[in-house]
Short mmCIF file of N, CA, C and O in Angstrom, two decimals:
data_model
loop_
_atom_site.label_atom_id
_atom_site.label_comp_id
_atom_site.label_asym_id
_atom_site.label_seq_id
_atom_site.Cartn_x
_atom_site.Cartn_y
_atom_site.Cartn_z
N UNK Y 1204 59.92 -59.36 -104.41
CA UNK Y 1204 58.71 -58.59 -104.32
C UNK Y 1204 57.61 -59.35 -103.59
O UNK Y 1204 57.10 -58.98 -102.53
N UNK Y 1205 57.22 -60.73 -104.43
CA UNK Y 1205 56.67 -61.37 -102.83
C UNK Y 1205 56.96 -61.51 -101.65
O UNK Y 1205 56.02 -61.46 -100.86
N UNK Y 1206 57.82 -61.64 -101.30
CA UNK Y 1206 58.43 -61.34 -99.97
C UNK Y 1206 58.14 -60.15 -99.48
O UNK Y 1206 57.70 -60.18 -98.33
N UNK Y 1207 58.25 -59.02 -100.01
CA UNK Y 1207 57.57 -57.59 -99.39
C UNK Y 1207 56.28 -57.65 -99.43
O UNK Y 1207 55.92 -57.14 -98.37
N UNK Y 1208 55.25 -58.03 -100.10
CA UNK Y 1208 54.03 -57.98 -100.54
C UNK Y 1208 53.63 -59.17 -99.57
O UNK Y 1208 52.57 -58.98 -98.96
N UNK Y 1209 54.19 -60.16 -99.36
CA UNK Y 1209 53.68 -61.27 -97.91
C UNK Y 1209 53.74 -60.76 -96.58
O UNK Y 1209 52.91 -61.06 -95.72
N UNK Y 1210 54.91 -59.83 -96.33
CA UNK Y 1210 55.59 -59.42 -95.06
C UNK Y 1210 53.81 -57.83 -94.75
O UNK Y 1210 53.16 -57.55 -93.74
N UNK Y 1211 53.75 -57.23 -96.43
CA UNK Y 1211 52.74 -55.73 -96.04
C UNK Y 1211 51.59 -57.02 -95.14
O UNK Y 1211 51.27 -57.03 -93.95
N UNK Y 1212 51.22 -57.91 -96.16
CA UNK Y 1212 49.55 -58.88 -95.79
C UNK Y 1212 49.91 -58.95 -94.14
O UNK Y 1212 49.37 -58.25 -93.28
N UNK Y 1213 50.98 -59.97 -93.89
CA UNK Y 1213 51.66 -60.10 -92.70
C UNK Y 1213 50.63 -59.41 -91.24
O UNK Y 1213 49.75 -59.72 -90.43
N UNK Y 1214 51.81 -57.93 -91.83
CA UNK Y 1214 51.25 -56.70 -91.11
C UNK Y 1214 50.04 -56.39 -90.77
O UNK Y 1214 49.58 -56.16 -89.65
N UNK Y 1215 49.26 -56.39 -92.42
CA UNK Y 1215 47.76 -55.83 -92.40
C UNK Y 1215 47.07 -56.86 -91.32
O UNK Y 1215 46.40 -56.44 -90.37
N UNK Y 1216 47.27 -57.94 -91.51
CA UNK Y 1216 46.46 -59.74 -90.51
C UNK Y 1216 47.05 -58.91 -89.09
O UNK Y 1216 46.13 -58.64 -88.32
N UNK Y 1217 47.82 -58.67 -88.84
CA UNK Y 1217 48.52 -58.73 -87.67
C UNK Y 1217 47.61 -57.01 -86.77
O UNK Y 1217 47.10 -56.56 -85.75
N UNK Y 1218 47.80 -56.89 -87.48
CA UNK Y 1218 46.96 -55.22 -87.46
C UNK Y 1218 45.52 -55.34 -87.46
O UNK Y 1218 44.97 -54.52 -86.72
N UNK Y 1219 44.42 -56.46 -88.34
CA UNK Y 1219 43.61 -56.15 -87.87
C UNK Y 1219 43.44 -57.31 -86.97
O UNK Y 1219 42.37 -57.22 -86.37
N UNK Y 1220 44.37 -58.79 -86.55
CA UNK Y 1220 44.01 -59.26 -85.39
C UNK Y 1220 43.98 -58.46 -83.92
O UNK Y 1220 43.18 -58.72 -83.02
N UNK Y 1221 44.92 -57.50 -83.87
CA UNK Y 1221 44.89 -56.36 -83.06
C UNK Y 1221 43.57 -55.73 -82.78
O UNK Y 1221 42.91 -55.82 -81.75
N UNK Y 1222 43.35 -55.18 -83.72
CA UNK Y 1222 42.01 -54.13 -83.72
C UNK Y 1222 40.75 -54.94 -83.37
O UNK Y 1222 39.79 -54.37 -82.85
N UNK Y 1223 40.71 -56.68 -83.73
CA UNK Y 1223 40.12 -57.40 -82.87
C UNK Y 1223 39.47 -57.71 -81.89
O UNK Y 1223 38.32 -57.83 -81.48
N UNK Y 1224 40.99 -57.86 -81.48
CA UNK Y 1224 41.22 -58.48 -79.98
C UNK Y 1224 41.14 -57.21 -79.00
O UNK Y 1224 41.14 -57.60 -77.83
N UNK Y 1225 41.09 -55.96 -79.10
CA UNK Y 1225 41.24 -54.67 -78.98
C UNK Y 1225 39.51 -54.39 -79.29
O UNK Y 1225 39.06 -54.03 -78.20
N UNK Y 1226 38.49 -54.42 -80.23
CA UNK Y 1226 36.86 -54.77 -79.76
C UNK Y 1226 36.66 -55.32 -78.87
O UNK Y 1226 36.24 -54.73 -77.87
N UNK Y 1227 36.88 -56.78 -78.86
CA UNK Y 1227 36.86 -57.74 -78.03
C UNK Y 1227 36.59 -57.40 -76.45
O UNK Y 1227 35.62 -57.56 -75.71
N UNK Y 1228 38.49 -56.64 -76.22
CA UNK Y 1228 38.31 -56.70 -74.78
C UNK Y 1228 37.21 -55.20 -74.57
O UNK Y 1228 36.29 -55.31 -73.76
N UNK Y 1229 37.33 -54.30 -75.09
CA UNK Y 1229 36.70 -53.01 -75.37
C UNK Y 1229 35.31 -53.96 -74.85
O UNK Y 1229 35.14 -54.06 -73.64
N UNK Y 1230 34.41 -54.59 -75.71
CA UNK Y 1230 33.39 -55.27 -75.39
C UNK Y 1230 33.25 -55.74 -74.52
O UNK Y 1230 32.12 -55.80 -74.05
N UNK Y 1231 34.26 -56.27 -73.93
CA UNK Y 1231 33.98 -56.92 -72.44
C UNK Y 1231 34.30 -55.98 -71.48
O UNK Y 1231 33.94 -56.13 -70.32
N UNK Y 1232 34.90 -55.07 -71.84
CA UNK Y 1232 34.99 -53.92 -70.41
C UNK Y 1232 33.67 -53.22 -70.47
O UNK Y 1232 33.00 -53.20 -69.44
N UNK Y 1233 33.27 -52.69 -71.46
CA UNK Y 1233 31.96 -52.10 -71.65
C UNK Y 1233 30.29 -52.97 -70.83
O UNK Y 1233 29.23 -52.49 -70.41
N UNK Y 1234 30.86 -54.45 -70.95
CA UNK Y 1234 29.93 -55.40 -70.36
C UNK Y 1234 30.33 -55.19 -69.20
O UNK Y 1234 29.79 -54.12 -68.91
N UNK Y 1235 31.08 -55.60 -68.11
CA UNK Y 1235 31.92 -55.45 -66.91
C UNK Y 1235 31.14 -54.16 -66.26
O UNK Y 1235 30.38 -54.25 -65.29
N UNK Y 1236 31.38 -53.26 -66.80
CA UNK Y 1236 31.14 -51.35 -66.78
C UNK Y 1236 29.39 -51.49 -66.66
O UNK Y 1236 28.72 -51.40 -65.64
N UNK Y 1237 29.01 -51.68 -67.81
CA UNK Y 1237 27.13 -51.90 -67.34
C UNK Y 1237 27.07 -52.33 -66.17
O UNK Y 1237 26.73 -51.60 -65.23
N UNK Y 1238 27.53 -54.18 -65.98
CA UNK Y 1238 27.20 -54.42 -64.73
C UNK Y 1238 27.52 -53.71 -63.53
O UNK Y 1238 26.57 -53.45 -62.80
N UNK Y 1239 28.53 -53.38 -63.22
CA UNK Y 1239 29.15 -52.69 -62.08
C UNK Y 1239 27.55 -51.02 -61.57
O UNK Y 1239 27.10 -50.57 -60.52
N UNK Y 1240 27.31 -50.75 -63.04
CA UNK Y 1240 26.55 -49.80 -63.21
C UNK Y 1240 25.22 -50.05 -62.44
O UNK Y 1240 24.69 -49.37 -61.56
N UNK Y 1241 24.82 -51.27 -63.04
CA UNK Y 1241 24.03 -51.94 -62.21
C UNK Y 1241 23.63 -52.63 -60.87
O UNK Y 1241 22.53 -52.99 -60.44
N UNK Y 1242 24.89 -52.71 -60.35
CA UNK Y 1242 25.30 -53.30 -59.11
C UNK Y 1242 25.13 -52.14 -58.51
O UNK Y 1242 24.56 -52.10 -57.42
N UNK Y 1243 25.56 -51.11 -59.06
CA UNK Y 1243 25.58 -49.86 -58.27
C UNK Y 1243 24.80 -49.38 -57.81
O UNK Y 1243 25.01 -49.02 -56.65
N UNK Y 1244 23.58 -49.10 -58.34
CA UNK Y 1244 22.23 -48.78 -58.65
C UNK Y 1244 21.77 -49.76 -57.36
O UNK Y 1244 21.60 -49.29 -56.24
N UNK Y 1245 21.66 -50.72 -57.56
CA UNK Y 1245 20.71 -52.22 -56.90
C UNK Y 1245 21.58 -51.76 -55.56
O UNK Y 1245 21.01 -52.02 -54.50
N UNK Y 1246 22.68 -51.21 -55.47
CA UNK Y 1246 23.55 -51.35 -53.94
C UNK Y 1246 23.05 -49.99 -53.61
O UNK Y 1246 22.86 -49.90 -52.40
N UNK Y 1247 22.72 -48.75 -54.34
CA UNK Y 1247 22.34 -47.41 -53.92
C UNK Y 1247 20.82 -47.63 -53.50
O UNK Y 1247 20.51 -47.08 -52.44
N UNK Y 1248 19.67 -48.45 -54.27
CA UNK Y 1248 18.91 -48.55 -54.17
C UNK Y 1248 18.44 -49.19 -52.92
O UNK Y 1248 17.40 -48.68 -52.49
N UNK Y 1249 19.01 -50.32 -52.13
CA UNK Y 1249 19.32 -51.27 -50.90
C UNK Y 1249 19.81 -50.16 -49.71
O UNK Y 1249 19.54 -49.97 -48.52
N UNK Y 1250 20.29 -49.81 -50.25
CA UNK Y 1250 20.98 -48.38 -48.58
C UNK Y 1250 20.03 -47.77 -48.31
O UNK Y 1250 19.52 -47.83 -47.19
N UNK Y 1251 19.45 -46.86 -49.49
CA UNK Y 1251 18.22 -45.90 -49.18
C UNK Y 1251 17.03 -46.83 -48.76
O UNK Y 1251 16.32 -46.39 -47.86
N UNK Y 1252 16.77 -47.88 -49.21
CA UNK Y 1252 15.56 -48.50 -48.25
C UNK Y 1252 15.76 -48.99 -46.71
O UNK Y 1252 14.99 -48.81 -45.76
N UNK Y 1253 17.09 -49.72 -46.72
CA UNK Y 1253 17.92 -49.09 -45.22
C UNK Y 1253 17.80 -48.13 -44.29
O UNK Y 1253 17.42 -48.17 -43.12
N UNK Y 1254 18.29 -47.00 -45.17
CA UNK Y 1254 18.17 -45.94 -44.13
C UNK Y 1254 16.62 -45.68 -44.25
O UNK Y 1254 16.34 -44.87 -43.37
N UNK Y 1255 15.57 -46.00 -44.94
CA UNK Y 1255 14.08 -45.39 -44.57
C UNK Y 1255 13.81 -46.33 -43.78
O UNK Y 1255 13.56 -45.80 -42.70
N UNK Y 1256 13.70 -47.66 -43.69
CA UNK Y 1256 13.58 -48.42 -42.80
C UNK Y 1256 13.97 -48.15 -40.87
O UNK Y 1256 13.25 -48.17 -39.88
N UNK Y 1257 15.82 -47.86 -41.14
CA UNK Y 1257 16.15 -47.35 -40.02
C UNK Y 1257 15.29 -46.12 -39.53
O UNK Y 1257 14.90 -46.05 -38.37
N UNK Y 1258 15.01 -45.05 -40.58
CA UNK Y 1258 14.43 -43.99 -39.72
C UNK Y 1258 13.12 -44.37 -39.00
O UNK Y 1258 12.83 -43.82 -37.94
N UNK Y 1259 12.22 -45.41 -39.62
CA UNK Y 1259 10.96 -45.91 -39.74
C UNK Y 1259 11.28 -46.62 -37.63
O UNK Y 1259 10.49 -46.43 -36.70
N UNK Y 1260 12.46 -47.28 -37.56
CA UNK Y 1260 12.69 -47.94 -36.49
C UNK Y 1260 12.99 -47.10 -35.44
O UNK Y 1260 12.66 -47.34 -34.28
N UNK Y 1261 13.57 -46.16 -35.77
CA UNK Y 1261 13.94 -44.65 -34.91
C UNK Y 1261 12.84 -44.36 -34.59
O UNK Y 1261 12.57 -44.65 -33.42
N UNK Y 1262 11.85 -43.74 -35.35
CA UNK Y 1262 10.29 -42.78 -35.07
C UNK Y 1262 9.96 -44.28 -34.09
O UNK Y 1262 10.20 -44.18 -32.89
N UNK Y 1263 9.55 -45.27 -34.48
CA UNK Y 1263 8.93 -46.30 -33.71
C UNK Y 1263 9.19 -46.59 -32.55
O UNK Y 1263 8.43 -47.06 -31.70
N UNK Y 1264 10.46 -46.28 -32.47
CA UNK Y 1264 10.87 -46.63 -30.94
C UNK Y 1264 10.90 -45.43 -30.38
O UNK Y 1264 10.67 -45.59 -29.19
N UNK Y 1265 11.11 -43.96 -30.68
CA UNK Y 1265 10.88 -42.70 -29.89
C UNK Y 1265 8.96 -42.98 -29.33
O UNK Y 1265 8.48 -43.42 -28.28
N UNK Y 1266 8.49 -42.62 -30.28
CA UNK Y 1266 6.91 -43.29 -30.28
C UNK Y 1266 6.89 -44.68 -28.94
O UNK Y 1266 6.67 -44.33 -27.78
N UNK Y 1267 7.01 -45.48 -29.11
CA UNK Y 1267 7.05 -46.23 -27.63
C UNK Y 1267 7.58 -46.06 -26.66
O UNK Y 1267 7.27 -46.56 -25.58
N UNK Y 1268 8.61 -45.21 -26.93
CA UNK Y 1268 9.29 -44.39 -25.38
C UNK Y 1268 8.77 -43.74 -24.76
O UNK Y 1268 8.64 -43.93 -23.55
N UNK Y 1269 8.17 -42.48 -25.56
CA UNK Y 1269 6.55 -41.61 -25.01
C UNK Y 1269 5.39 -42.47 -24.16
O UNK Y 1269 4.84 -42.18 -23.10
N UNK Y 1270 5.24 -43.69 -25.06
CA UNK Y 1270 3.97 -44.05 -24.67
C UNK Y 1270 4.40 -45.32 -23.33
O UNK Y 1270 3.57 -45.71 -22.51
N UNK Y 1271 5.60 -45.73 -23.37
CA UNK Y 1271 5.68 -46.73 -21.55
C UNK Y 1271 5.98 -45.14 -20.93
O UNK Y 1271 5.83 -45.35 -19.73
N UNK Y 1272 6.29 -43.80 -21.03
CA UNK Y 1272 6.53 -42.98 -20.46
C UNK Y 1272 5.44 -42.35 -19.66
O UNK Y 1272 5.17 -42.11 -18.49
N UNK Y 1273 4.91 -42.17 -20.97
CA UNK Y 1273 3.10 -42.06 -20.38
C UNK Y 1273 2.64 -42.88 -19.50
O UNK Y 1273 1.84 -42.57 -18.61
N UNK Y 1274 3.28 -44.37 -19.77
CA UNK Y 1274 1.97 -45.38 -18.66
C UNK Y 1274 2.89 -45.43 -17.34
O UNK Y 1274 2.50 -45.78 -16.22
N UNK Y 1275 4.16 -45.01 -17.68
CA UNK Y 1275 4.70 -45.01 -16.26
C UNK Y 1275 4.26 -43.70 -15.15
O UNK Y 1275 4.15 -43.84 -13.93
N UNK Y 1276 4.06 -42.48 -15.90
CA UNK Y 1276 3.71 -41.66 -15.15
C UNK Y 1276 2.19 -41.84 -14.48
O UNK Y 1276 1.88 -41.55 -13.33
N UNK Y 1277 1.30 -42.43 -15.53
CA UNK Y 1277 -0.29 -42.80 -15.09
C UNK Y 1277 -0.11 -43.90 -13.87
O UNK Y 1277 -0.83 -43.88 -12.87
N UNK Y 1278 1.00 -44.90 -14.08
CA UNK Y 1278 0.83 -45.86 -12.77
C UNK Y 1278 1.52 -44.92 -11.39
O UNK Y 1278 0.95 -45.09 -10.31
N UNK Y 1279 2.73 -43.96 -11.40
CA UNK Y 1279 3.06 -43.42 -10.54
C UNK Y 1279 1.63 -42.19 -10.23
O UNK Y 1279 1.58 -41.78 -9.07
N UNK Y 1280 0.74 -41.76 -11.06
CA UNK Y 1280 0.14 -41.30 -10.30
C UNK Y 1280 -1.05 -42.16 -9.86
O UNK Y 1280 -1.70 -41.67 -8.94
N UNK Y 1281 -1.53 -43.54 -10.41
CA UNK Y 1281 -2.46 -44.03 -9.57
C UNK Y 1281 -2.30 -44.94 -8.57
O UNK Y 1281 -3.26 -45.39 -7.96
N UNK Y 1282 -0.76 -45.36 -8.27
CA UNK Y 1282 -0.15 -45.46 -7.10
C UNK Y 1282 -0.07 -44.35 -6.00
O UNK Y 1282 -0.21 -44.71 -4.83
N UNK Y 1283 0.13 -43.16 -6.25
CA UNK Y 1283 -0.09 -42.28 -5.65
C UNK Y 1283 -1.19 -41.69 -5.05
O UNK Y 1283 -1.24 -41.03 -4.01
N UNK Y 1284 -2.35 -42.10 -6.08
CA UNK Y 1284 -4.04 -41.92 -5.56
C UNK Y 1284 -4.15 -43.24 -4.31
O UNK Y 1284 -4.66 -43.02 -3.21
N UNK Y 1285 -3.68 -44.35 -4.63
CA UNK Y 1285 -4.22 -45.17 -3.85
C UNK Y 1285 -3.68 -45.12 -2.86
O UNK Y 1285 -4.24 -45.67 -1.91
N UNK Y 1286 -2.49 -44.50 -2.63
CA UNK Y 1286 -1.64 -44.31 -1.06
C UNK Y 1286 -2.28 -43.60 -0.46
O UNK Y 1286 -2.53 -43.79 0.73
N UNK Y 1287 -2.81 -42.33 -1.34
CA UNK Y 1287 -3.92 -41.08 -0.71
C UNK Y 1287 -4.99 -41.85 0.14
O UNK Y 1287 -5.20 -41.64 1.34
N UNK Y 1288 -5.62 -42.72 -0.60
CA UNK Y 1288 -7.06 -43.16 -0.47
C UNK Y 1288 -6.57 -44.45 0.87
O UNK Y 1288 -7.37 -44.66 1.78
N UNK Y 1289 -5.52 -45.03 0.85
CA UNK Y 1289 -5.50 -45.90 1.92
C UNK Y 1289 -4.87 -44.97 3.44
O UNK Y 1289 -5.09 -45.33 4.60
N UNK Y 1290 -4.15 -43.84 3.06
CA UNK Y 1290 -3.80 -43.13 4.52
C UNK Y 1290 -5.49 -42.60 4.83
O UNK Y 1290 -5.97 -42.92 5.92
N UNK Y 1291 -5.97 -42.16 4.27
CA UNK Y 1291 -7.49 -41.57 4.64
C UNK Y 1291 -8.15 -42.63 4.96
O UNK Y 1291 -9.02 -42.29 5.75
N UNK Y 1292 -8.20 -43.98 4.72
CA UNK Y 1292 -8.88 -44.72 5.16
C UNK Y 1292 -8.17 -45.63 6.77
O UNK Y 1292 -8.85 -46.09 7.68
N UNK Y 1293 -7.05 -45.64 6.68
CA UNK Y 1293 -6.57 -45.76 7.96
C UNK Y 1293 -6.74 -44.44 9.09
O UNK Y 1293 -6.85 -44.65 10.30
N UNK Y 1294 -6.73 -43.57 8.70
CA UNK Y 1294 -7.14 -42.47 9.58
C UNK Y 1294 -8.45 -42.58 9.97
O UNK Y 1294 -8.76 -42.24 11.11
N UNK Y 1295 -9.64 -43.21 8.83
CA UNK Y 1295 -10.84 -42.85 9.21
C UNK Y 1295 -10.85 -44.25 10.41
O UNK Y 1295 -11.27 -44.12 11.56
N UNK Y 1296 -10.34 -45.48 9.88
CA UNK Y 1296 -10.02 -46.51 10.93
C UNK Y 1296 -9.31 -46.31 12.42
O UNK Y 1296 -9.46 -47.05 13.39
N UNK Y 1297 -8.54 -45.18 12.33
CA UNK Y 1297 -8.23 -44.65 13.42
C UNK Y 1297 -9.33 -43.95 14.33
O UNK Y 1297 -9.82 -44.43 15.35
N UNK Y 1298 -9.65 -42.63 13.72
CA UNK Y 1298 -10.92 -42.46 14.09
C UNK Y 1298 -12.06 -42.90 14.95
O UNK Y 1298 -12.53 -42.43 15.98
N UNK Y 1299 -12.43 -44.16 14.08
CA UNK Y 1299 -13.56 -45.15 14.47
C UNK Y 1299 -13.21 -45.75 15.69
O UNK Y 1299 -13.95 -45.86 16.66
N UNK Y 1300 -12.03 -46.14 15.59
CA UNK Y 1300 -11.82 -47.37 17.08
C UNK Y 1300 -11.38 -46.13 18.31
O UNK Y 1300 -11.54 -46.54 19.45
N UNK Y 1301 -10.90 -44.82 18.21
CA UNK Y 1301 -10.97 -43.95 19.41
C UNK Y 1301 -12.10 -43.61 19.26
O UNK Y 1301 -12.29 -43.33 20.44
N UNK Y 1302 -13.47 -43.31 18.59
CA UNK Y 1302 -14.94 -42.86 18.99
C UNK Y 1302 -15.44 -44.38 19.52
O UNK Y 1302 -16.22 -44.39 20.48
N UNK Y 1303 -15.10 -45.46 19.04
CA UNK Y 1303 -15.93 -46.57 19.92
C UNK Y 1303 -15.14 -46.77 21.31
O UNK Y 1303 -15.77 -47.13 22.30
N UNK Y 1304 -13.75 -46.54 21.36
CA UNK Y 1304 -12.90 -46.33 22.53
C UNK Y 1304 -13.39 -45.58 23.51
O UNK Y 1304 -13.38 -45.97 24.68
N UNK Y 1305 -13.78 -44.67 23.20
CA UNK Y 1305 -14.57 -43.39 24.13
C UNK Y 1305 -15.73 -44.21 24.51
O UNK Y 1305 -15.79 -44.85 25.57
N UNK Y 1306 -16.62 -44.17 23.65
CA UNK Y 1306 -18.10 -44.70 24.09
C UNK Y 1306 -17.93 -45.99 25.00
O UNK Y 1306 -18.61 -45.98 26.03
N UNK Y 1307 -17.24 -46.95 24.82
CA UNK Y 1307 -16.81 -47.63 25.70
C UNK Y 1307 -16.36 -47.48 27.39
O UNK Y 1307 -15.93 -48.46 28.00
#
């Protein structure tokens, strides 16, 4: 009868070292699981400031494309004024030296 009654204890030890070791890892997956949870979060949270950032770099650089666009068209047209203003002034130089040509 001790022998059956050592072998039930046996069992019961053996059963609740189980149920244990079985918290245990339960506890540490549950720890594991938060973190990951957290990692997750901190890694979802890092993308979306990413991508606002990226869009932030997008608008910024459309925005300076406009504006050398703009200064390129203002220098092509005040290159264009000054070609105006130097053929009219070689003409009027033309001008001048055939009226002093004549009077001569």
């Amino acid at each position: 009868m001790k022998n059956l009654f050592g072998n039930s204890r046996n069992e019961e030890n053996t059963s609740t070292q189980r149920e244990g070791r079985t918290m245990v890892h339960l506890e540490e997956f549950n720890k594991l699981r938060e973190d990951l949870e957290i990692n997750n979060r901190s890694l979802k949270d890092a993308l979306l400031k990413t991508e606002g950032e990226k869009h932030k770099v997008i608008f910024e650089k459309k925005k300076l494309e406009e504006e050398l666009q703009k200064l390129k068209e203002e220098k092509e047209k005040m290159l264009l004024e000054k070609e105006q203003e130097v053929k009219k002034l070689e003409e009027s130089l033309k001008q001048n030296i055939q009226n002093w040509t004549n009077v001569k």
